[in-house]
PDB file of C-alpha atoms in Angstrom:
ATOM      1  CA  UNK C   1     -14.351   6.614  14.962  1.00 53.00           C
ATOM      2  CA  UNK C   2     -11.174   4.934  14.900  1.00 65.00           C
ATOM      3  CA  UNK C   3      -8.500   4.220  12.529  1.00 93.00           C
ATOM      4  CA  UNK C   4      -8.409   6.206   8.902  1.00 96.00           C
ATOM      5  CA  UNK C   5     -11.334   7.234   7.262  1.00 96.00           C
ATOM      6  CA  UNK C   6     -11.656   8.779   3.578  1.00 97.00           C
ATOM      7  CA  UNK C   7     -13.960  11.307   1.710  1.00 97.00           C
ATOM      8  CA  UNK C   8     -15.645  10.895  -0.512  1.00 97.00           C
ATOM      9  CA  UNK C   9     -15.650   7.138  -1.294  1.00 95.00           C
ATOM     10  CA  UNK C  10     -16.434   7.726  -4.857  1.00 96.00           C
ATOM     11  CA  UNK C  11     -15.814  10.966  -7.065  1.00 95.00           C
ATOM     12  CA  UNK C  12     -16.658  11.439 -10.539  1.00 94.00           C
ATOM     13  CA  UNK C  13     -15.426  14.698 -11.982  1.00 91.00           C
ATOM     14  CA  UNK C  14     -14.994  16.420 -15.351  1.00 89.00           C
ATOM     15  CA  UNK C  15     -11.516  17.484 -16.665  1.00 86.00           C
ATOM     16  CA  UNK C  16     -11.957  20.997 -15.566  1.00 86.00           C
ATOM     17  CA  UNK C  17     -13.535  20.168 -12.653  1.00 87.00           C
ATOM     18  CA  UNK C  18     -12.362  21.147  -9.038  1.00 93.00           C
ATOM     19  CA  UNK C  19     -12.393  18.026  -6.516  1.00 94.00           C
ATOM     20  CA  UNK C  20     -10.787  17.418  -3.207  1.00 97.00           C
ATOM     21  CA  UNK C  21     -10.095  14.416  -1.015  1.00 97.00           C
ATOM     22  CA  UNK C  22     -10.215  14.198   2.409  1.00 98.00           C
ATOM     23  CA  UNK C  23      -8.456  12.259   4.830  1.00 98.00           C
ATOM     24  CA  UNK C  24      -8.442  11.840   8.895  1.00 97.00           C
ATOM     25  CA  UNK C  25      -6.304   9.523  10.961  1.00 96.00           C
ATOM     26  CA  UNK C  26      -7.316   8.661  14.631  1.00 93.00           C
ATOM     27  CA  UNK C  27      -4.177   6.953  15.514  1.00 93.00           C
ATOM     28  CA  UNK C  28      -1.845   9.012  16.762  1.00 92.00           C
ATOM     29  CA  UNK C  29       0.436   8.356  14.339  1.00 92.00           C
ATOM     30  CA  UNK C  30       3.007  11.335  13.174  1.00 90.00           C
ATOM     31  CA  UNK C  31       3.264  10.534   8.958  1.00 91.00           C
ATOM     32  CA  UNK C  32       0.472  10.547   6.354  1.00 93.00           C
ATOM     33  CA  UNK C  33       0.763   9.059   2.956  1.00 93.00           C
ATOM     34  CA  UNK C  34      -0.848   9.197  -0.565  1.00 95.00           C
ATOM     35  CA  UNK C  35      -1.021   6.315  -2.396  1.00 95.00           C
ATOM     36  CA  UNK C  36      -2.587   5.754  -6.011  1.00 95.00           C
ATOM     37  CA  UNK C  37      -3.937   2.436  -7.213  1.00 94.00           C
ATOM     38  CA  UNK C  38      -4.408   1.669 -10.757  1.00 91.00           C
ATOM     39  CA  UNK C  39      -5.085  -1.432 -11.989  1.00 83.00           C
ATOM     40  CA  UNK C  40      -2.322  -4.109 -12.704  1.00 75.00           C
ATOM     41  CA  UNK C  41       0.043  -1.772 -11.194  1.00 82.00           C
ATOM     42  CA  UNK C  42       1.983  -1.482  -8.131  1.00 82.00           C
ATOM     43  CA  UNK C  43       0.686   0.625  -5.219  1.00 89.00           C
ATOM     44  CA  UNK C  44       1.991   4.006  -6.361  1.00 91.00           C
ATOM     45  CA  UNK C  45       3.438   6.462  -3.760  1.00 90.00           C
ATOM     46  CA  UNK C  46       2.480  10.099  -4.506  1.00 93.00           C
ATOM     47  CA  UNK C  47       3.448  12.126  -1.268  1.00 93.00           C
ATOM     48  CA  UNK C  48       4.879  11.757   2.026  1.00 90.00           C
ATOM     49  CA  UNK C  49       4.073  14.012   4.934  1.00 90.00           C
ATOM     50  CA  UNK C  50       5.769  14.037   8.222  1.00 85.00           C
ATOM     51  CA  UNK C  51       4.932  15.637  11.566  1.00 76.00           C
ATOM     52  CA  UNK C  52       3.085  18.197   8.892  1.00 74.00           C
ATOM     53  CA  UNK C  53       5.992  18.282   6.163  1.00 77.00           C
ATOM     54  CA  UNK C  54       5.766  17.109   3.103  1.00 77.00           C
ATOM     55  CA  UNK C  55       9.352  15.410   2.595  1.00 74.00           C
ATOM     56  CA  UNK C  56       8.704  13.582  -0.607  1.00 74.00           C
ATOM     57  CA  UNK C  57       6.945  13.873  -3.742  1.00 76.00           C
ATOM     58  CA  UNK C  58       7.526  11.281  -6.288  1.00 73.00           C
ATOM     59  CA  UNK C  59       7.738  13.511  -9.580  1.00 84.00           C
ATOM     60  CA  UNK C  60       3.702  13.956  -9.123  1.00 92.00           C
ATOM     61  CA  UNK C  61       1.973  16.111 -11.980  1.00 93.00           C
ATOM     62  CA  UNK C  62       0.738  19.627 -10.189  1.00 92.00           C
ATOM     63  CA  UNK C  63      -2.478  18.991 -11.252  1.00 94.00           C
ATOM     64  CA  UNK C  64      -2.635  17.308  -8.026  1.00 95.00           C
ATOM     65  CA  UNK C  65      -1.625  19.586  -4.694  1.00 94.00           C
ATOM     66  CA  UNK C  66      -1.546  18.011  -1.391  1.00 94.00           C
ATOM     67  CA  UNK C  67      -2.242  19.521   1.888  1.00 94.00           C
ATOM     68  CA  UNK C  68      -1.550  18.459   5.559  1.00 94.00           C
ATOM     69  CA  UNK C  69      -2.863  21.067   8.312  1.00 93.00           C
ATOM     70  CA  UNK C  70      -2.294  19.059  11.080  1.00 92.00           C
ATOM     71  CA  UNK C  71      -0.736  15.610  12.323  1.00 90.00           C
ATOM     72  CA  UNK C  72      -4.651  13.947  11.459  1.00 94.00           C
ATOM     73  CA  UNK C  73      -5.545  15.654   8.180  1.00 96.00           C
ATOM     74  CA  UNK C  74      -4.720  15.423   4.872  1.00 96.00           C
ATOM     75  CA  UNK C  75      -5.904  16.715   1.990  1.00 97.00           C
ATOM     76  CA  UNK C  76      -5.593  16.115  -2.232  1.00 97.00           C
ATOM     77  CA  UNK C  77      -6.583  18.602  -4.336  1.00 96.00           C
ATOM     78  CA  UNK C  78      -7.830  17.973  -7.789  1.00 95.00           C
ATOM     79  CA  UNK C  79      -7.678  20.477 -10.796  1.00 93.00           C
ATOM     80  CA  UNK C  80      -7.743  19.843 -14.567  1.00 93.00           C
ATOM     81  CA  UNK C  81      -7.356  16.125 -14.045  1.00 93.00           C
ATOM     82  CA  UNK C  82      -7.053  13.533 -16.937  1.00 93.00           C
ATOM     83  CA  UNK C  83      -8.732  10.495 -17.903  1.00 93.00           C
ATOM     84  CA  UNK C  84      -5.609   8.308 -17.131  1.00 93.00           C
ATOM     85  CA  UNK C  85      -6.306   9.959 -13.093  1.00 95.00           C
ATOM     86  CA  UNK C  86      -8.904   7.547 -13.043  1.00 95.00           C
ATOM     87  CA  UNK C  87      -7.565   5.159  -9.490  1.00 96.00           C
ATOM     88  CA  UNK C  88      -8.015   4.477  -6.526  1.00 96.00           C
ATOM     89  CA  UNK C  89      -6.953   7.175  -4.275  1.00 97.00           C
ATOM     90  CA  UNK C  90      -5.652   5.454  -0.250  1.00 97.00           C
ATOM     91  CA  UNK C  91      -4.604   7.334   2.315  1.00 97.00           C
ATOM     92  CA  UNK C  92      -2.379   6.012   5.159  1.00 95.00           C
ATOM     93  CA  UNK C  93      -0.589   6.471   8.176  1.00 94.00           C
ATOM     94  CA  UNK C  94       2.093   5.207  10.048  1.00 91.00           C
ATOM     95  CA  UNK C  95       3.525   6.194  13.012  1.00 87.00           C
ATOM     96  CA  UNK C  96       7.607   6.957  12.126  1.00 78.00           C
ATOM     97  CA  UNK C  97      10.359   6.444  14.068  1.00 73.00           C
ATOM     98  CA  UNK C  98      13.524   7.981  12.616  1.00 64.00           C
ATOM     99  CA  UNK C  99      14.119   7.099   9.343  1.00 58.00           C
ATOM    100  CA  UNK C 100      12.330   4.009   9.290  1.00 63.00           C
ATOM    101  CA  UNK C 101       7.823   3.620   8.570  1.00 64.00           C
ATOM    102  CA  UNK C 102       6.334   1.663  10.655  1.00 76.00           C
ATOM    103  CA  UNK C 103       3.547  -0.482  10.049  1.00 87.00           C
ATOM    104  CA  UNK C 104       1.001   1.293   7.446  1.00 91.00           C
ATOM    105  CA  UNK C 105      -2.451   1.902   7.959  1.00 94.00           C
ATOM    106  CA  UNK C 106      -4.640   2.394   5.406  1.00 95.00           C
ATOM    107  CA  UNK C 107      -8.320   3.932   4.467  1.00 96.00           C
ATOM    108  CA  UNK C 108     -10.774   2.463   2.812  1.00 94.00           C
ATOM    109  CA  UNK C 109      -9.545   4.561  -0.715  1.00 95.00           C
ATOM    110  CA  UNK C 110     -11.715   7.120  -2.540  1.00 97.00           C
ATOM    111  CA  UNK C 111     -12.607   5.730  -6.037  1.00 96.00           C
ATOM    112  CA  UNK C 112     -11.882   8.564  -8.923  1.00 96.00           C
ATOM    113  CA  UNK C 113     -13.055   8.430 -12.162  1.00 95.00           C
ATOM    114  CA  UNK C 114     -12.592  11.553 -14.665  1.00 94.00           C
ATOM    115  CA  UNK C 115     -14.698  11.930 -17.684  1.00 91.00           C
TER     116      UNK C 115
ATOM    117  CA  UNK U   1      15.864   3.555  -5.477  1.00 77.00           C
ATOM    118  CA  UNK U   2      14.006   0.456  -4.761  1.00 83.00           C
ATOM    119  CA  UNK U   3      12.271  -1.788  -7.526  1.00 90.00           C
ATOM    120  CA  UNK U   4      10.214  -4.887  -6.559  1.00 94.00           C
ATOM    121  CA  UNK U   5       9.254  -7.379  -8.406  1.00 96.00           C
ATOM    122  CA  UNK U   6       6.071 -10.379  -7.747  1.00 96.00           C
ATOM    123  CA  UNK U   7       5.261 -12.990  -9.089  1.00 97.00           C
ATOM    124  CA  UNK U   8       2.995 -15.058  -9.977  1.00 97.00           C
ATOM    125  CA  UNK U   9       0.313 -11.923 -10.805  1.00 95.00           C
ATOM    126  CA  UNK U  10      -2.848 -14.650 -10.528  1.00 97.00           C
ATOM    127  CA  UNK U  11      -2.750 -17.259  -9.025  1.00 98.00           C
ATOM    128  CA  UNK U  12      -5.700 -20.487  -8.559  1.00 98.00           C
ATOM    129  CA  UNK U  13      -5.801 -23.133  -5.765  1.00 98.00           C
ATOM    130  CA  UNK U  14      -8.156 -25.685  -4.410  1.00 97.00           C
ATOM    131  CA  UNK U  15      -9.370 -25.339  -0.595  1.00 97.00           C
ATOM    132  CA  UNK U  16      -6.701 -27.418   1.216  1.00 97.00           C
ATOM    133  CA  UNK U  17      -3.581 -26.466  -1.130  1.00 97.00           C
ATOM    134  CA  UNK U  18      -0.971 -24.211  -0.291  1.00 98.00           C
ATOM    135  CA  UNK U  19       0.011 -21.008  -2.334  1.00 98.00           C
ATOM    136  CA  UNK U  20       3.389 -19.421  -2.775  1.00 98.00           C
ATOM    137  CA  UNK U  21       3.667 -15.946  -4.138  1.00 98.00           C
ATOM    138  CA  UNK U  22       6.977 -14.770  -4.514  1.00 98.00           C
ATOM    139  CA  UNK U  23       8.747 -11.315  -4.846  1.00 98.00           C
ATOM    140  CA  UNK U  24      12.395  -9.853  -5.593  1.00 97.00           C
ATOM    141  CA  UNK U  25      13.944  -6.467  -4.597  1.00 96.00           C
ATOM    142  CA  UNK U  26      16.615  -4.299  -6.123  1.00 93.00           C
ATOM    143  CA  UNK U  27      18.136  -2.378  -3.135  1.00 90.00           C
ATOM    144  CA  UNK U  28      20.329  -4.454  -0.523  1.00 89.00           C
ATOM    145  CA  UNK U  29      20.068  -2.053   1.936  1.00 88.00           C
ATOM    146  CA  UNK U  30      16.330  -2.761   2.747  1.00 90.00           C
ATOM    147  CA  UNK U  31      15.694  -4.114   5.691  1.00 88.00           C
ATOM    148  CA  UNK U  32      11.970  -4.903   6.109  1.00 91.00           C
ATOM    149  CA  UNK U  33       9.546  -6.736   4.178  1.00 95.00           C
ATOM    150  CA  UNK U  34       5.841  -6.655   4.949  1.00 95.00           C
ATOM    151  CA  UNK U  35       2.914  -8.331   3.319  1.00 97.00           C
ATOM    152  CA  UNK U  36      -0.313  -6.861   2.819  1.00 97.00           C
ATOM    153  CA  UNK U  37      -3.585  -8.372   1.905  1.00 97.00           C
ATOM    154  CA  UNK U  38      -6.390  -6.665   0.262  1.00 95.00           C
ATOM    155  CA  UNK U  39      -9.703  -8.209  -0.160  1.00 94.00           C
ATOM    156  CA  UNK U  40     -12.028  -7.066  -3.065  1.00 90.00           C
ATOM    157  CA  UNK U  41     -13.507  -3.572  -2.153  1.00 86.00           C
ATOM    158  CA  UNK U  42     -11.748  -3.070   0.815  1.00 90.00           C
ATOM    159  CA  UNK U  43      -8.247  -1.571   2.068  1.00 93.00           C
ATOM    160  CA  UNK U  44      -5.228  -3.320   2.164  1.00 94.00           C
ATOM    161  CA  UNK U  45      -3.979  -4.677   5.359  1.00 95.00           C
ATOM    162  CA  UNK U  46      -0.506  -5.978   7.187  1.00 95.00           C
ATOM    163  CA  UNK U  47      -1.126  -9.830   7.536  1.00 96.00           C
ATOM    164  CA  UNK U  48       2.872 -10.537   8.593  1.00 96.00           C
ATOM    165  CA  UNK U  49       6.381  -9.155   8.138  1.00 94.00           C
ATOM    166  CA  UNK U  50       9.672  -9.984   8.208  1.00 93.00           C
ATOM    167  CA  UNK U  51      12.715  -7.365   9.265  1.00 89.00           C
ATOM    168  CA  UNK U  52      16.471  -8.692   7.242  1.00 83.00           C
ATOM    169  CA  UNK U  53      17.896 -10.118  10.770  1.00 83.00           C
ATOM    170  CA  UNK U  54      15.849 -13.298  10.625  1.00 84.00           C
ATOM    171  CA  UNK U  55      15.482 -15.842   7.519  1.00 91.00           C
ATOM    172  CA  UNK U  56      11.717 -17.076   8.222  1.00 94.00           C
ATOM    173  CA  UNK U  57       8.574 -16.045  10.374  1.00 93.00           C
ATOM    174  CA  UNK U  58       5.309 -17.603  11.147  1.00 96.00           C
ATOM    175  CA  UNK U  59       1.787 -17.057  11.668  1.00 94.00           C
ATOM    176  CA  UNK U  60      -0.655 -19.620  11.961  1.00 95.00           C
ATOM    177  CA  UNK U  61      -0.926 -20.571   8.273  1.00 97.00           C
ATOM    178  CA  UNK U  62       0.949 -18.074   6.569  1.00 98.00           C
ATOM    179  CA  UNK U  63       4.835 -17.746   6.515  1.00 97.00           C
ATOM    180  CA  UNK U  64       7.248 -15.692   4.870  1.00 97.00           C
ATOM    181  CA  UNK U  65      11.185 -16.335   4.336  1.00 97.00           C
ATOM    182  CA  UNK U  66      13.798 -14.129   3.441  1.00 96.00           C
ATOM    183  CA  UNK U  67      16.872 -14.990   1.361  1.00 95.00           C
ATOM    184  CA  UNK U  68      19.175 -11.623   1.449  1.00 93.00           C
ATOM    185  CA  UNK U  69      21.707 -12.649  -0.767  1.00 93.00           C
ATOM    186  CA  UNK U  70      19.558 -13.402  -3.465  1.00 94.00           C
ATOM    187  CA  UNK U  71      17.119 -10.730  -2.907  1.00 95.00           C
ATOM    188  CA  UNK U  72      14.090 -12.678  -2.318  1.00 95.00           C
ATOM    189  CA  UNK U  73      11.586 -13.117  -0.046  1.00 97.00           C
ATOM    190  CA  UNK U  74       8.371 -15.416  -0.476  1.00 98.00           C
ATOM    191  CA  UNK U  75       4.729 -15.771   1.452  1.00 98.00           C
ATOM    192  CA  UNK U  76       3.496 -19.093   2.265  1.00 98.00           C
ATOM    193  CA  UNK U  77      -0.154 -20.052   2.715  1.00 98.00           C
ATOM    194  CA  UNK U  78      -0.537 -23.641   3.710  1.00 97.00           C
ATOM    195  CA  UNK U  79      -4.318 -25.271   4.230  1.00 97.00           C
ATOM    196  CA  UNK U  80      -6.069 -22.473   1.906  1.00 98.00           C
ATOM    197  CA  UNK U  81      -9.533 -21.525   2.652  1.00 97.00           C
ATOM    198  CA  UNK U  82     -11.961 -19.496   0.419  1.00 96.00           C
ATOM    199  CA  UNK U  83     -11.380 -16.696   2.695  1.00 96.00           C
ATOM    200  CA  UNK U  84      -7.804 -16.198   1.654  1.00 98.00           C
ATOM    201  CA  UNK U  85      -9.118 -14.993  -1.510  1.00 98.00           C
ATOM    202  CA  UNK U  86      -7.948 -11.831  -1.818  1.00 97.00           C
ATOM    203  CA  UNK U  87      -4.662  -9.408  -3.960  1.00 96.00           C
ATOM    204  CA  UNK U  88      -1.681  -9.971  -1.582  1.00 97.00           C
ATOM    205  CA  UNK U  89       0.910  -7.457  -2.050  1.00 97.00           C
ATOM    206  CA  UNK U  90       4.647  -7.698  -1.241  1.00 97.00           C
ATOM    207  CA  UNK U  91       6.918  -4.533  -0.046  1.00 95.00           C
ATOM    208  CA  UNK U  92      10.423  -3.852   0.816  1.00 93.00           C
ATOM    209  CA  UNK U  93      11.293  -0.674   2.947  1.00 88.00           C
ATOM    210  CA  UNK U  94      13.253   1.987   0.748  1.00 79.00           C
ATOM    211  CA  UNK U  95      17.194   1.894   2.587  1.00 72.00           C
ATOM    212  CA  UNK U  96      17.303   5.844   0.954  1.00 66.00           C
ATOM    213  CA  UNK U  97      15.178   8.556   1.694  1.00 58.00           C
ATOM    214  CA  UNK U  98      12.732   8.269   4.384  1.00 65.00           C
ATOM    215  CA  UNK U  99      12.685   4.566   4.708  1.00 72.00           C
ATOM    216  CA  UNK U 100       9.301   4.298   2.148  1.00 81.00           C
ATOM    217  CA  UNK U 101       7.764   1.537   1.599  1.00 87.00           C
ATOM    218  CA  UNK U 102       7.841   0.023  -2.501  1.00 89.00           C
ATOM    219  CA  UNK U 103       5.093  -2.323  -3.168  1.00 93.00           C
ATOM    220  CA  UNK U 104       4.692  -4.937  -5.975  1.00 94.00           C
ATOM    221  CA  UNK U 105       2.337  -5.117  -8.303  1.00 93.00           C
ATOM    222  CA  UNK U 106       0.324  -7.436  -6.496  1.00 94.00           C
ATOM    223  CA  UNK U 107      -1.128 -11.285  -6.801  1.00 96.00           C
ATOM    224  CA  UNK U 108      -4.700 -11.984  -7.122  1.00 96.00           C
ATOM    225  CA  UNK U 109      -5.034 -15.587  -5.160  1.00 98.00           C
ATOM    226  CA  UNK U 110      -8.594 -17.536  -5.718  1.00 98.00           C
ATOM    227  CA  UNK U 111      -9.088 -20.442  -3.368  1.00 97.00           C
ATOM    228  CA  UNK U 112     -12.042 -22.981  -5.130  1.00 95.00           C
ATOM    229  CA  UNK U 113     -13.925 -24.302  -2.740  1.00 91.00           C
TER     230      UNK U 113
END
């Protein structure tokens, strides 16, 4: 399968619930990105990881705790969420060069809802 | 850091009619400014870009122009169809840190047939 591909595509969970998302990238590309979606608002940036470092984290609460293993994989874990978590989850990837992102690909999102 | 803005956030046009969604950026050291369209239920996707060296760029039916000194850069849809229905979002790449990209809020375009 090609291009970026999320698990699961929907996810309802409790507030002291457990959850994780999955992500996979087939595109070569060395930087993975976490990106939350609410409604009316922009496209939020949560975390940044490159060549398997996370290099930025936009103030995110700890209830959520990323986790790249390798250059295709990433990971969000879920603990103790809120109602207000409630988003769209994407994952994309880009391929960086330097300093700059290149052009972002993303996955199809997984859709969170917290009760 | 960055902050953009778009505007309109709806926006309704007959088939035929062209649409212009607009955005504004805070940071004058960005230097690239993609657009990304994301039809209803699916992920969003790069439909054209422009980098700060050139003023305008075209694709077909959509165009985007780039006024630096006043921070603003616009999409341009000419000869609408209902598939251009869709949230198009703006973005400016972040001239800190790693070079993110910020998006705007978004613009929900319907094209009536």
């Amino acid at each position: 399968e090609t291009g970026v591909t999320q698990t699961p595509r929907h996810l309802v969970m409790g507030m002291t619930n457990k959850k994780s998302l999955k992500c996979e990238q087939h595109l070569g590309h060395n930087a993975m990105y976490w990106y939350k979606q609410s409604a009316k608002k922009p496209l939020e940036l949560m975390f940044v990881y490159s060549l398997e470092e996370r290099v930025e984290n936009n103030s995110v609460p700890s209830r959520f705790s990323p986790e790249c293993p390798n250059s295709s994989h990433l990971f969000l874990h879920l603990h103790t969420l809120q109602p207000e978590d409630s988003a769209l989850y994407l994952c994309a990837s880009s391929h960086l060069q330097g300093f700059n992102t290149g052009e972002l690909f993303f996955g199809e999102g997984s859709r969170l809802t917290v009760l | 850091g960055e902050n953009v803005e778009q505007h309109p956030s709806t926006l309704s046009v007959q088939e035929g009619d062209s649409a212009v969604i607009k955005c504004t950026y805070s940071d004058s050291a960005s230097n690239y400014f993609p657009w990304y369209k994301q039809e209803l239920g699916k992920r969003p996707q790069l439909i054209i870009d422009i980098r700060s060296n050139v003023g305008e760029k075209k694709d077909q039916r959509i165009a985007v122009t780039l006024n630096k000194t006043a921070k603003h850069f616009s999409l341009h849809i000419t000869e609408t169809q209902p598939e251009d229905s869709a949230v198009y979002f703006c973005a400016a790449r972040d001239g800190g840190s790693q070079g993110n990209l910020i998006f705007g809020k978004g613009t929900k375009l319907s094209v009536k047939p």
